[in-house]
PDB file of C-alpha atoms and ligand atoms in Angstrom:
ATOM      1  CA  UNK A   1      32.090 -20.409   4.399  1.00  0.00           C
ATOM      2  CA  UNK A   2      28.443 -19.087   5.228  1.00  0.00           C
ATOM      3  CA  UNK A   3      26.614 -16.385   3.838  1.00  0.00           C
ATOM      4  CA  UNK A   4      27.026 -13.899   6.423  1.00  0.00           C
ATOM      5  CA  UNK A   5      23.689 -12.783   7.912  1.00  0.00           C
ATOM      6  CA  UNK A   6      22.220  -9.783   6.811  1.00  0.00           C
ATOM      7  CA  UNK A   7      22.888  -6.885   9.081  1.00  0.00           C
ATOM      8  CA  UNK A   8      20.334  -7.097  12.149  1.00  0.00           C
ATOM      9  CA  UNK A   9      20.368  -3.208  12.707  1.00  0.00           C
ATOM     10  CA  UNK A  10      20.633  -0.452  10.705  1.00  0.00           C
ATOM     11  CA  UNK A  11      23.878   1.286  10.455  1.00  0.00           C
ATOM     12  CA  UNK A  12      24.402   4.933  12.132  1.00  0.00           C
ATOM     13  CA  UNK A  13      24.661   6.056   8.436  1.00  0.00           C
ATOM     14  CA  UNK A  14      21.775   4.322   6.864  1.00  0.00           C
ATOM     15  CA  UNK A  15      19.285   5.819  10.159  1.00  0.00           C
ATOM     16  CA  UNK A  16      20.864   9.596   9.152  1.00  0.00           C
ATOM     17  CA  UNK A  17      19.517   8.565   5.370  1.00  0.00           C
ATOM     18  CA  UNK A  18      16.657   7.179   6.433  1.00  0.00           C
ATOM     19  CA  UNK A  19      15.921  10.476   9.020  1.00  0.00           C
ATOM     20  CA  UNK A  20      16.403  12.868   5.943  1.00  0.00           C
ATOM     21  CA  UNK A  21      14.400  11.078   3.597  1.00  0.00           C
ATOM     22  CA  UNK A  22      11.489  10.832   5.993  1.00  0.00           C
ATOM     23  CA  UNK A  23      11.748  14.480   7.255  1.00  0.00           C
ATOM     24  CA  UNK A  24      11.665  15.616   3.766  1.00  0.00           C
ATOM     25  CA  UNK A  25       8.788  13.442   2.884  1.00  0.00           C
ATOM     26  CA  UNK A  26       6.907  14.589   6.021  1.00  0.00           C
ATOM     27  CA  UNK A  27       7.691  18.271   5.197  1.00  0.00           C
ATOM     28  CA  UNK A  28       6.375  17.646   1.293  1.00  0.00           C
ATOM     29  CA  UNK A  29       3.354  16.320   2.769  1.00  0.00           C
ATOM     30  CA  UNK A  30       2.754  18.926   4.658  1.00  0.00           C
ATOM     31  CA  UNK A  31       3.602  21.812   1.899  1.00  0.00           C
ATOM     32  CA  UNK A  32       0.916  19.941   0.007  1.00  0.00           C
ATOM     33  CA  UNK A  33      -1.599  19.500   1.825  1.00  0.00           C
ATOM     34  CA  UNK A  34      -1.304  23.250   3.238  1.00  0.00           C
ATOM     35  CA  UNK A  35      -1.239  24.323  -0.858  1.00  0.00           C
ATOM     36  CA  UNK A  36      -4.516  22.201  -1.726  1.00  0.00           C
ATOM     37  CA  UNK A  37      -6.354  23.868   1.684  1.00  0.00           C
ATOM     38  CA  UNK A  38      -6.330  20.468   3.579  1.00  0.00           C
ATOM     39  CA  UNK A  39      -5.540  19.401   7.125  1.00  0.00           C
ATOM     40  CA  UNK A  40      -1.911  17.064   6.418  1.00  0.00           C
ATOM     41  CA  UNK A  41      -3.415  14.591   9.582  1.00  0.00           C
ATOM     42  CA  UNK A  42      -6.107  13.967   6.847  1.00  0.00           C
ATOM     43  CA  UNK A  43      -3.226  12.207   4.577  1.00  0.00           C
ATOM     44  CA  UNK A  44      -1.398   9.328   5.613  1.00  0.00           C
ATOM     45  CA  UNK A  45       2.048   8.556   4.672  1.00  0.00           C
ATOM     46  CA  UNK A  46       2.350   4.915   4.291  1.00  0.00           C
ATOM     47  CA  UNK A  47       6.108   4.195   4.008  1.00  0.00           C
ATOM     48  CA  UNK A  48       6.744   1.580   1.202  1.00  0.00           C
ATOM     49  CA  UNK A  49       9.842  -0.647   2.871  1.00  0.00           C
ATOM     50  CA  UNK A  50       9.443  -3.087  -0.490  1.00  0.00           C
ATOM     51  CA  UNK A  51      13.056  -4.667  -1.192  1.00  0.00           C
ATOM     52  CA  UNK A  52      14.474  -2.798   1.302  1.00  0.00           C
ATOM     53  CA  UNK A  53      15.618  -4.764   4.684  1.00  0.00           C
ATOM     54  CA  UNK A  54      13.503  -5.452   8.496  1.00  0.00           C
ATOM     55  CA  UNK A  55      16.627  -3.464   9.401  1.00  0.00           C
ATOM     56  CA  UNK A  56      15.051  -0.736   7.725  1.00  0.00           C
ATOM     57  CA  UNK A  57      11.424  -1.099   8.604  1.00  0.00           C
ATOM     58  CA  UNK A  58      13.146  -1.142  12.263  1.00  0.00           C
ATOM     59  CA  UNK A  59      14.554   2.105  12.155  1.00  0.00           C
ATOM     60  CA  UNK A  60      11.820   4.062  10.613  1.00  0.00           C
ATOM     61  CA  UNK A  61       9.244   2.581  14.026  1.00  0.00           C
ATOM     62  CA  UNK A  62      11.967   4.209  16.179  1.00  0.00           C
ATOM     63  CA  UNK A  63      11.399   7.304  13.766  1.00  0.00           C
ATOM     64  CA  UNK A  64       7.870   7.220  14.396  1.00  0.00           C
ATOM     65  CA  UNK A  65       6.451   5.387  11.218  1.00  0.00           C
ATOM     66  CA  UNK A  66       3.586   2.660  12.274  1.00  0.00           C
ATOM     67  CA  UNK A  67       2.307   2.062   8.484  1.00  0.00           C
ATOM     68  CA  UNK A  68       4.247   0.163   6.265  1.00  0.00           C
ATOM     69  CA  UNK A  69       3.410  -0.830   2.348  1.00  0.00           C
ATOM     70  CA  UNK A  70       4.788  -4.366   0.723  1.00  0.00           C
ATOM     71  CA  UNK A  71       4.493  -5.933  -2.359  1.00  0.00           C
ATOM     72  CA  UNK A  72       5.568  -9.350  -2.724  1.00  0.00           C
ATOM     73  CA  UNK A  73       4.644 -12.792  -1.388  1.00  0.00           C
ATOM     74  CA  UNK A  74       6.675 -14.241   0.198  1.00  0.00           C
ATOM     75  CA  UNK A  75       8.821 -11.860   1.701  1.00  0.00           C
ATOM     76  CA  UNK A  76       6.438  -9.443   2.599  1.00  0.00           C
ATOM     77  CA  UNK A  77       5.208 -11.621   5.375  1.00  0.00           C
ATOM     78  CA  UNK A  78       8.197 -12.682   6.548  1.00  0.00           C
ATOM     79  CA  UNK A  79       9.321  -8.959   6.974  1.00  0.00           C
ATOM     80  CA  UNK A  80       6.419  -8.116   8.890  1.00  0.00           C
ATOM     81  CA  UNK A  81       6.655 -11.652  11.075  1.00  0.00           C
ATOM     82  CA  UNK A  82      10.324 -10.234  11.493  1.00  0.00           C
ATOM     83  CA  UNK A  83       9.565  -6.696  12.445  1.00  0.00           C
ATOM     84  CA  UNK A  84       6.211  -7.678  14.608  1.00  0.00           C
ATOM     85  CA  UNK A  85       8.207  -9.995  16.536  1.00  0.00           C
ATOM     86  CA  UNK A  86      11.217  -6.953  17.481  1.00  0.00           C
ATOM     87  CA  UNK A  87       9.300  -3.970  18.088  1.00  0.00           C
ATOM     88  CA  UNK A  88       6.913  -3.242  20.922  1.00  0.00           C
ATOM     89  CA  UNK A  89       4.683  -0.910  19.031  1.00  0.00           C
ATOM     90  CA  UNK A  90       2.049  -1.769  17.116  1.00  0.00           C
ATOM     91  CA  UNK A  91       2.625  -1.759  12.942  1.00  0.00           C
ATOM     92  CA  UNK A  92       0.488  -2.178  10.524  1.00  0.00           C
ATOM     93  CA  UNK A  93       2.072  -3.679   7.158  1.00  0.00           C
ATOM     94  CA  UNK A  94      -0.696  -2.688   3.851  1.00  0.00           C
ATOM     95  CA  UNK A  95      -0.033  -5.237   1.055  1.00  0.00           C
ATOM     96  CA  UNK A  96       0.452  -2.354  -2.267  1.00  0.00           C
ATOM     97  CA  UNK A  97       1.357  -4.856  -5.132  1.00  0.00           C
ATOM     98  CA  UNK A  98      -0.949  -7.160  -7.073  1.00  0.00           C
ATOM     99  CA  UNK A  99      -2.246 -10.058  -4.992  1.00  0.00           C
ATOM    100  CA  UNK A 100      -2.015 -13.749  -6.986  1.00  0.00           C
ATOM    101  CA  UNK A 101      -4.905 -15.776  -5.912  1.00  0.00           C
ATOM    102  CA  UNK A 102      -2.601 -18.870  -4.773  1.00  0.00           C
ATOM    103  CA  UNK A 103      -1.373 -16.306  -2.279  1.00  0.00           C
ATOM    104  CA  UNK A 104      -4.292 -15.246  -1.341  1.00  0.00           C
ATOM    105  CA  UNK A 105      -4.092 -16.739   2.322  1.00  0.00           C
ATOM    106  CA  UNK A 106      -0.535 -16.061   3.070  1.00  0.00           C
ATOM    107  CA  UNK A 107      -1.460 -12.164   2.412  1.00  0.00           C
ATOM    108  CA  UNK A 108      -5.173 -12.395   4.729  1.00  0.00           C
ATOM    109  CA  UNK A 109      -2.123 -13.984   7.417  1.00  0.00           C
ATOM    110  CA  UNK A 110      -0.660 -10.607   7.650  1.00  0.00           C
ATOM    111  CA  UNK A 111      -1.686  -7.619   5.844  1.00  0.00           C
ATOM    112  CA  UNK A 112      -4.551  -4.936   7.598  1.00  0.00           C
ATOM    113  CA  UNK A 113      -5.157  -3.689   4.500  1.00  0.00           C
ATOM    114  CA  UNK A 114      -4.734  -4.727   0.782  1.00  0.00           C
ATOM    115  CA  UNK A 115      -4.995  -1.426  -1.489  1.00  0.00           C
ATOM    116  CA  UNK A 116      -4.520  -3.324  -4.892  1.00  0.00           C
ATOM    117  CA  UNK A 117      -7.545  -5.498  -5.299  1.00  0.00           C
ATOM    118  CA  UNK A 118      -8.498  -6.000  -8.939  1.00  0.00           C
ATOM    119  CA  UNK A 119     -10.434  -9.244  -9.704  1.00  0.00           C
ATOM    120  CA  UNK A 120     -12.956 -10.672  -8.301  1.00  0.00           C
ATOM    121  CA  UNK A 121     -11.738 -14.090  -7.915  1.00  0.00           C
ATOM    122  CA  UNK A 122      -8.634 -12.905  -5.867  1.00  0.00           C
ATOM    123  CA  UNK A 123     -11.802 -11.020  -3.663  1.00  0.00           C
ATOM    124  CA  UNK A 124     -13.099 -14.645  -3.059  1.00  0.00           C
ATOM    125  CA  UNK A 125      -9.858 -15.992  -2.597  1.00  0.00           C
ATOM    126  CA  UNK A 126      -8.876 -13.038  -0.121  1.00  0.00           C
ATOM    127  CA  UNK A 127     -12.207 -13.995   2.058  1.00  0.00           C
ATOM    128  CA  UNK A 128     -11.283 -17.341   2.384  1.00  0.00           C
ATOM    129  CA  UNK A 129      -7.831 -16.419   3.566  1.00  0.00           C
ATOM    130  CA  UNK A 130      -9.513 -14.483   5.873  1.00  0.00           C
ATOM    131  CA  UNK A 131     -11.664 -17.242   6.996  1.00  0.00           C
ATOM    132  CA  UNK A 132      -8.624 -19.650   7.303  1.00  0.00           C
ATOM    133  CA  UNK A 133      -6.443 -17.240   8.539  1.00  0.00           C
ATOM    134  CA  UNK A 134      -8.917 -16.205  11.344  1.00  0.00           C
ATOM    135  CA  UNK A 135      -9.504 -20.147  12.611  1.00  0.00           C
ATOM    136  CA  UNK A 136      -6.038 -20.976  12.734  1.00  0.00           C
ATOM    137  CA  UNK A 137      -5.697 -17.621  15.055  1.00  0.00           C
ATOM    138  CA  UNK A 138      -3.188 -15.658  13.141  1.00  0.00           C
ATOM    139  CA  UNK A 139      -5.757 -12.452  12.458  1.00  0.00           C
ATOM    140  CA  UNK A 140      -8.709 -11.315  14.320  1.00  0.00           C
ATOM    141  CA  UNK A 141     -10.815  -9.051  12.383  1.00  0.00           C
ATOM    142  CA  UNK A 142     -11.674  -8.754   8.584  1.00  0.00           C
ATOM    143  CA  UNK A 143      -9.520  -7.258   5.689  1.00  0.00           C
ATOM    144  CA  UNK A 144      -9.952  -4.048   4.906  1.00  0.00           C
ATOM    145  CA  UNK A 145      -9.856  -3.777   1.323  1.00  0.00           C
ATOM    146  CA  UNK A 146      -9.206  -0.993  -1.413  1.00  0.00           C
ATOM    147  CA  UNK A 147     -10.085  -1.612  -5.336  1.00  0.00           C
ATOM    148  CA  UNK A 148      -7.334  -0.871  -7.537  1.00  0.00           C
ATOM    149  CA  UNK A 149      -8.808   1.645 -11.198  1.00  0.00           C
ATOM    150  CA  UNK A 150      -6.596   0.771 -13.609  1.00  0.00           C
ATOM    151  CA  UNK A 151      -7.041   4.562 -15.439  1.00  0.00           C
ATOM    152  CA  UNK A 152      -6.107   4.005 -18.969  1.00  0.00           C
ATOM    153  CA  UNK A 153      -7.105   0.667 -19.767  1.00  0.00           C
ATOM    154  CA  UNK A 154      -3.304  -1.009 -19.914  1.00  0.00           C
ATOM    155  CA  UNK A 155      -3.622  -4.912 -18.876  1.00  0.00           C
ATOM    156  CA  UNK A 156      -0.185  -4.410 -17.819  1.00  0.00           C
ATOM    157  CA  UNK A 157      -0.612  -2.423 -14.995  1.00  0.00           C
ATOM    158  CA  UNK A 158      -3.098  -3.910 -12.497  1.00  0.00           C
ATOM    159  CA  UNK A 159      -6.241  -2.686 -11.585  1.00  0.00           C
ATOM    160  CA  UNK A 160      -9.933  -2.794 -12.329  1.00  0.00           C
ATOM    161  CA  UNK A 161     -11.106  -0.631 -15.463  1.00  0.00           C
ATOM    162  CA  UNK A 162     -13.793   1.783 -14.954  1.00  0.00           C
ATOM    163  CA  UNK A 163     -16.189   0.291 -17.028  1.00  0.00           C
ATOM    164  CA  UNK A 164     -16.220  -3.150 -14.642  1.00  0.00           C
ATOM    165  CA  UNK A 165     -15.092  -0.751 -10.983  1.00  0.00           C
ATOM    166  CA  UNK A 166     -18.974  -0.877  -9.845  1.00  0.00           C
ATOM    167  CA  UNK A 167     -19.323  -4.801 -10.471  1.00  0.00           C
ATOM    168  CA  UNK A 168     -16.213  -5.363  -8.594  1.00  0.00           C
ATOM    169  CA  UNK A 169     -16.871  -3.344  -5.716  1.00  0.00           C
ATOM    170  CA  UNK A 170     -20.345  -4.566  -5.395  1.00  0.00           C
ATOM    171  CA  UNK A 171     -19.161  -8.445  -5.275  1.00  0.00           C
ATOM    172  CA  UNK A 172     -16.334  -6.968  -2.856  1.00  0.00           C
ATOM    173  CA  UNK A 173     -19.240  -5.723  -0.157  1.00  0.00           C
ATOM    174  CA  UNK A 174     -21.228  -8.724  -0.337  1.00  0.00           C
ATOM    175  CA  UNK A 175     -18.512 -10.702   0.878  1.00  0.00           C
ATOM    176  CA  UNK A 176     -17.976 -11.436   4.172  1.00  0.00           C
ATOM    177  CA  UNK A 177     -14.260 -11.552   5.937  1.00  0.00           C
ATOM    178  CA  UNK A 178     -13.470  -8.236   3.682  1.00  0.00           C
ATOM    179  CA  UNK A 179     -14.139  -4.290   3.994  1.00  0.00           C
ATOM    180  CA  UNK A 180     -14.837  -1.820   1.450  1.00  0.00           C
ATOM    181  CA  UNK A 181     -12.934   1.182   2.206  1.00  0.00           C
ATOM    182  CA  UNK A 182     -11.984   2.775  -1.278  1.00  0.00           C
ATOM    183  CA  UNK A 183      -9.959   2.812  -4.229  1.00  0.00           C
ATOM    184  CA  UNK A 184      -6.148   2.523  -4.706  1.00  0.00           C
ATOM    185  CA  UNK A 185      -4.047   4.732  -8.366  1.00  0.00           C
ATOM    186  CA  UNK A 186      -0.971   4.507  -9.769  1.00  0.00           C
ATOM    187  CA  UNK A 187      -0.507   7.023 -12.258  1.00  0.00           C
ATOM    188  CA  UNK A 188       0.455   6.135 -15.967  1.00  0.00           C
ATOM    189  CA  UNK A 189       3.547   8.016 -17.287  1.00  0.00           C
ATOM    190  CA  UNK A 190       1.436   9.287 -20.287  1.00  0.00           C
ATOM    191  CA  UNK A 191      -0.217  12.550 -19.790  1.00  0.00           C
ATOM    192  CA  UNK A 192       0.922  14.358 -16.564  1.00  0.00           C
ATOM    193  CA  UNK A 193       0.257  13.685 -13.040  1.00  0.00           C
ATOM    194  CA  UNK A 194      -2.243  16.131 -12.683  1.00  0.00           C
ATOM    195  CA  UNK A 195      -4.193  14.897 -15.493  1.00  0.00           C
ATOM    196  CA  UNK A 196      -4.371  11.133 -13.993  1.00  0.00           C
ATOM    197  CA  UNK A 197      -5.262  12.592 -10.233  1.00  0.00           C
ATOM    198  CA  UNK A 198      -8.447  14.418 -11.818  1.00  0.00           C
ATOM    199  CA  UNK A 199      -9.275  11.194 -13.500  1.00  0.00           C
ATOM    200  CA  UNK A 200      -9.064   9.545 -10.191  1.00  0.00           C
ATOM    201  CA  UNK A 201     -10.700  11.727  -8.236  1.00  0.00           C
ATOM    202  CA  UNK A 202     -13.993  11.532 -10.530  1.00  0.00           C
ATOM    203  CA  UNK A 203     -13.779   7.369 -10.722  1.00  0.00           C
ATOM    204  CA  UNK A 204     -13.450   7.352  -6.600  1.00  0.00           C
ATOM    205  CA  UNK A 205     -16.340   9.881  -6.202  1.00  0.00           C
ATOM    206  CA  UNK A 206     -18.093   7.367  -8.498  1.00  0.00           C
ATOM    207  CA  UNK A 207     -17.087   4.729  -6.184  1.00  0.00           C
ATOM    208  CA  UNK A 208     -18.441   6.397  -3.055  1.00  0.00           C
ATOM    209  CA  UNK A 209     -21.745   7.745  -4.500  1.00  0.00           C
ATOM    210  CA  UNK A 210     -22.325   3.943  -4.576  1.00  0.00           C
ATOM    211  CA  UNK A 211     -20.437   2.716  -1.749  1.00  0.00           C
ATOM    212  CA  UNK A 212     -20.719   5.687   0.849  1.00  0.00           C
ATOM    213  CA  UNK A 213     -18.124   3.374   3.260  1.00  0.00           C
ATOM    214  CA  UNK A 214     -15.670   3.164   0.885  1.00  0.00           C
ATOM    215  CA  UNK A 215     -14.085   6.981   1.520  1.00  0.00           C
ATOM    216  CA  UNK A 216     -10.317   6.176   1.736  1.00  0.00           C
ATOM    217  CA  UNK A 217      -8.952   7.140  -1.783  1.00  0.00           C
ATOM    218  CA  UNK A 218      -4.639   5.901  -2.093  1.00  0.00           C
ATOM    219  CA  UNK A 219      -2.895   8.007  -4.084  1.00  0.00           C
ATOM    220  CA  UNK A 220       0.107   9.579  -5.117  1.00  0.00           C
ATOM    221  CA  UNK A 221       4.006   8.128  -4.308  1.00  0.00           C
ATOM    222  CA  UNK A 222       7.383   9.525  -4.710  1.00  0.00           C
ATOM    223  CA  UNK A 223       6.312  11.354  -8.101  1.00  0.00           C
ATOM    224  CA  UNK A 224       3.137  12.532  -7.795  1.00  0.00           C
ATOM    225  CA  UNK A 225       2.151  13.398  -4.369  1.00  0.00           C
ATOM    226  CA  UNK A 226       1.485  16.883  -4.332  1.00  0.00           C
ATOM    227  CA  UNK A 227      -0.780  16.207  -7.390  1.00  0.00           C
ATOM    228  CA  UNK A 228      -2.501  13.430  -5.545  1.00  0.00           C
ATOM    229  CA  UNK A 229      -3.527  15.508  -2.393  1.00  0.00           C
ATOM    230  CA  UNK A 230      -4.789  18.407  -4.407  1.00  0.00           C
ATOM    231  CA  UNK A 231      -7.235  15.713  -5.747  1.00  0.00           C
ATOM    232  CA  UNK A 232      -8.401  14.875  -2.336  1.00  0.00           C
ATOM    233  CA  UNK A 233      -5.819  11.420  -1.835  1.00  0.00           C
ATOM    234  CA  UNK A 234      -5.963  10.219   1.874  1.00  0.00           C
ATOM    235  CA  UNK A 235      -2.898   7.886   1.651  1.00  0.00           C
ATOM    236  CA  UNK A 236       0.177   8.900  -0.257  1.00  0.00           C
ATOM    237  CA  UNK A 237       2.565   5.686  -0.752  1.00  0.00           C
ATOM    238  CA  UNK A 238       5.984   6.696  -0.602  1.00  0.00           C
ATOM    239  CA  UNK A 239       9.056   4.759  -0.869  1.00  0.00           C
ATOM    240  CA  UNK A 240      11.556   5.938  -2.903  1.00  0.00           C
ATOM    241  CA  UNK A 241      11.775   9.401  -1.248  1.00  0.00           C
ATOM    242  CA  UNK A 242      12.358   8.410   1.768  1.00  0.00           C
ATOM    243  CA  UNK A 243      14.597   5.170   1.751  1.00  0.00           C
ATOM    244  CA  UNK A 244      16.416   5.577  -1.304  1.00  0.00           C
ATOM    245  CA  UNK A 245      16.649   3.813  -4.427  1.00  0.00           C
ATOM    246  CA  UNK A 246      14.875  -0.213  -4.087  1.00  0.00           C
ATOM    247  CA  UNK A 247      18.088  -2.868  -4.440  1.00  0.00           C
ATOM    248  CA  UNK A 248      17.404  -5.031  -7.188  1.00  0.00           C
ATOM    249  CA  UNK A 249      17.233  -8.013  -4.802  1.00  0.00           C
ATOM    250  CA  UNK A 250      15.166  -8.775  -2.098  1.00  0.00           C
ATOM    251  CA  UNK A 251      17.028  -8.944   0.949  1.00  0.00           C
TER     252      UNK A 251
HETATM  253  C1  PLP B 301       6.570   0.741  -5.188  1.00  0.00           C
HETATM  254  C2  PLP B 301       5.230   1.346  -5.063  1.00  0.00           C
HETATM  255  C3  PLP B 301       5.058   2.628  -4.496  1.00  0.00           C
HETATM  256  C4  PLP B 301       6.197   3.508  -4.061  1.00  0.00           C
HETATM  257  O1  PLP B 301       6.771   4.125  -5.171  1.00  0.00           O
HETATM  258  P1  PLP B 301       7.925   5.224  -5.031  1.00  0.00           P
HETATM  259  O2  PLP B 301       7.980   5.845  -6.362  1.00  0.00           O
HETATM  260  O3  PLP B 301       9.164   4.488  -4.658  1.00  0.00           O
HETATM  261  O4  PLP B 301       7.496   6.167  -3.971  1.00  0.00           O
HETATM  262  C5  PLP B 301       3.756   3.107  -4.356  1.00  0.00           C
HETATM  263  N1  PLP B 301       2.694   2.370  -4.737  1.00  0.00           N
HETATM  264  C6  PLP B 301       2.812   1.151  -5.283  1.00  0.00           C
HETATM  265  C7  PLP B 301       1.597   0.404  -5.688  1.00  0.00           C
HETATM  266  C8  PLP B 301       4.076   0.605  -5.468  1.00  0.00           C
HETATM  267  O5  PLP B 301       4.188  -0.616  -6.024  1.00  0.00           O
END
């Protein structure tokens, strides 16, 4: 017998779960962003569809999502292959998850944005991706690029740490094929949210005293949100909240 193929569609019961999630999200979002004083069409909400089926992805476009987040070579480009090639609109898929330099050109194939940049090698690797990726005609314009801080100094965790953020970003803007546009958190569980966001917030302001292009500060997901746009985030990355616990297995 074959494995039966994953479902192609999304089940009436799995678009009501996915409708509740996102109007809660949407409604958090808001809530927060009218509590900190700020405009919520100044804060994206970049659904992360990680682990979780095209199917999926599907239903949130006919929801009225356009931004996706992905983590993981290769199925994150086959998901957006899959979803770009069944949906008229226009999506944009945002690799969120570390970027491994052999991959490097698989990711420049199909991601607009990459938030979690965090070595300088992987930078050069991204531009040639970008460069290959370009000639063979699968992208048009350059990768837009976010530096991941890495706030308390665990390897573990990704990211630049503070103390080599200005190198980085300076070898990131001399390179052509890739943009600037800001800095990428993820919290650490020690200390509370709130505490991490103001850390942030100062190591991004850092960033754009030197880099006055690179304005587009990710931060804040399922957790921490509300803590995130009080300290000025302009992306929140939200997954959990709105589709659910991740299965352990890719689809
Ligand atoms: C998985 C992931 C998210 C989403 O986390 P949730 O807690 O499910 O909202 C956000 N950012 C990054 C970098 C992630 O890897």
């Amino acid at each position: 017998m074959n494995e039966p193929e994953p479902a192609d569609v999304a089940s009436p019961e799995r678009v009501a779960e996915l409708t509740a999630g996102l109007t809660a999200a949407r409604e958090r979002l808001a809530a927060a962003a009218r509590d900190a004083g700020r405009d919520v069409a100044d804060i994206e909400l970049l659904v992360v569809t990680k682990f979780h089926p095209a199917s999926d992805v599907r239903a949130l476009v006919d929801l009225g999502c356009r931004a996706f987040g992905e983590s993981r070579e290769p199925e994150a480009g086959r998901k957006a292959a899959a979803v770009r090639e069944s949906v008229a609109e226009s999506v944009r898929f945002d690799m969120i998850g570390t970027v491994q330099r052999r991959k490097a050109t698989s990711v420049a194939r199909w991601a607009d944005r990459v938030h979690s940049l965090d070595r300088e090698a992987v930078a050069d690797a991204l531009a040639r991706g970008v460069a290959t990726a370009r000639e063979e005609g699968d992208r048009d314009g350059p990768l837009d690029v976010l530096v991941q801080i890495n706030l308390d100094g665990d390897s573990n965790r990704g990211g630049v740490v503070l103390d080599e953020l200005d190198a980085l970003a300076d070898h990131v803007a001399g390179l052509d094929g890739l943009r600037l546009r800001g800095s990428m958190v993820i919290a650490p569980q020690s200390h509370t949210p709130a505490h991490w966001m103001e850390q942030a917030a100062t190591a991004h302001a850092r960033l754009v005293a030197s880099h006055p292009e690179a304005v587009e500060f990710s931060a804040g997901m399922s957790g921490d949100l509300e803590d995130a746009v009080r300290h000025g985030s302009t992306c929140v990355r939200v997954g959990t909240a709105i589709l659910g616990e991740r299965p352990l297995r890719s689809p």
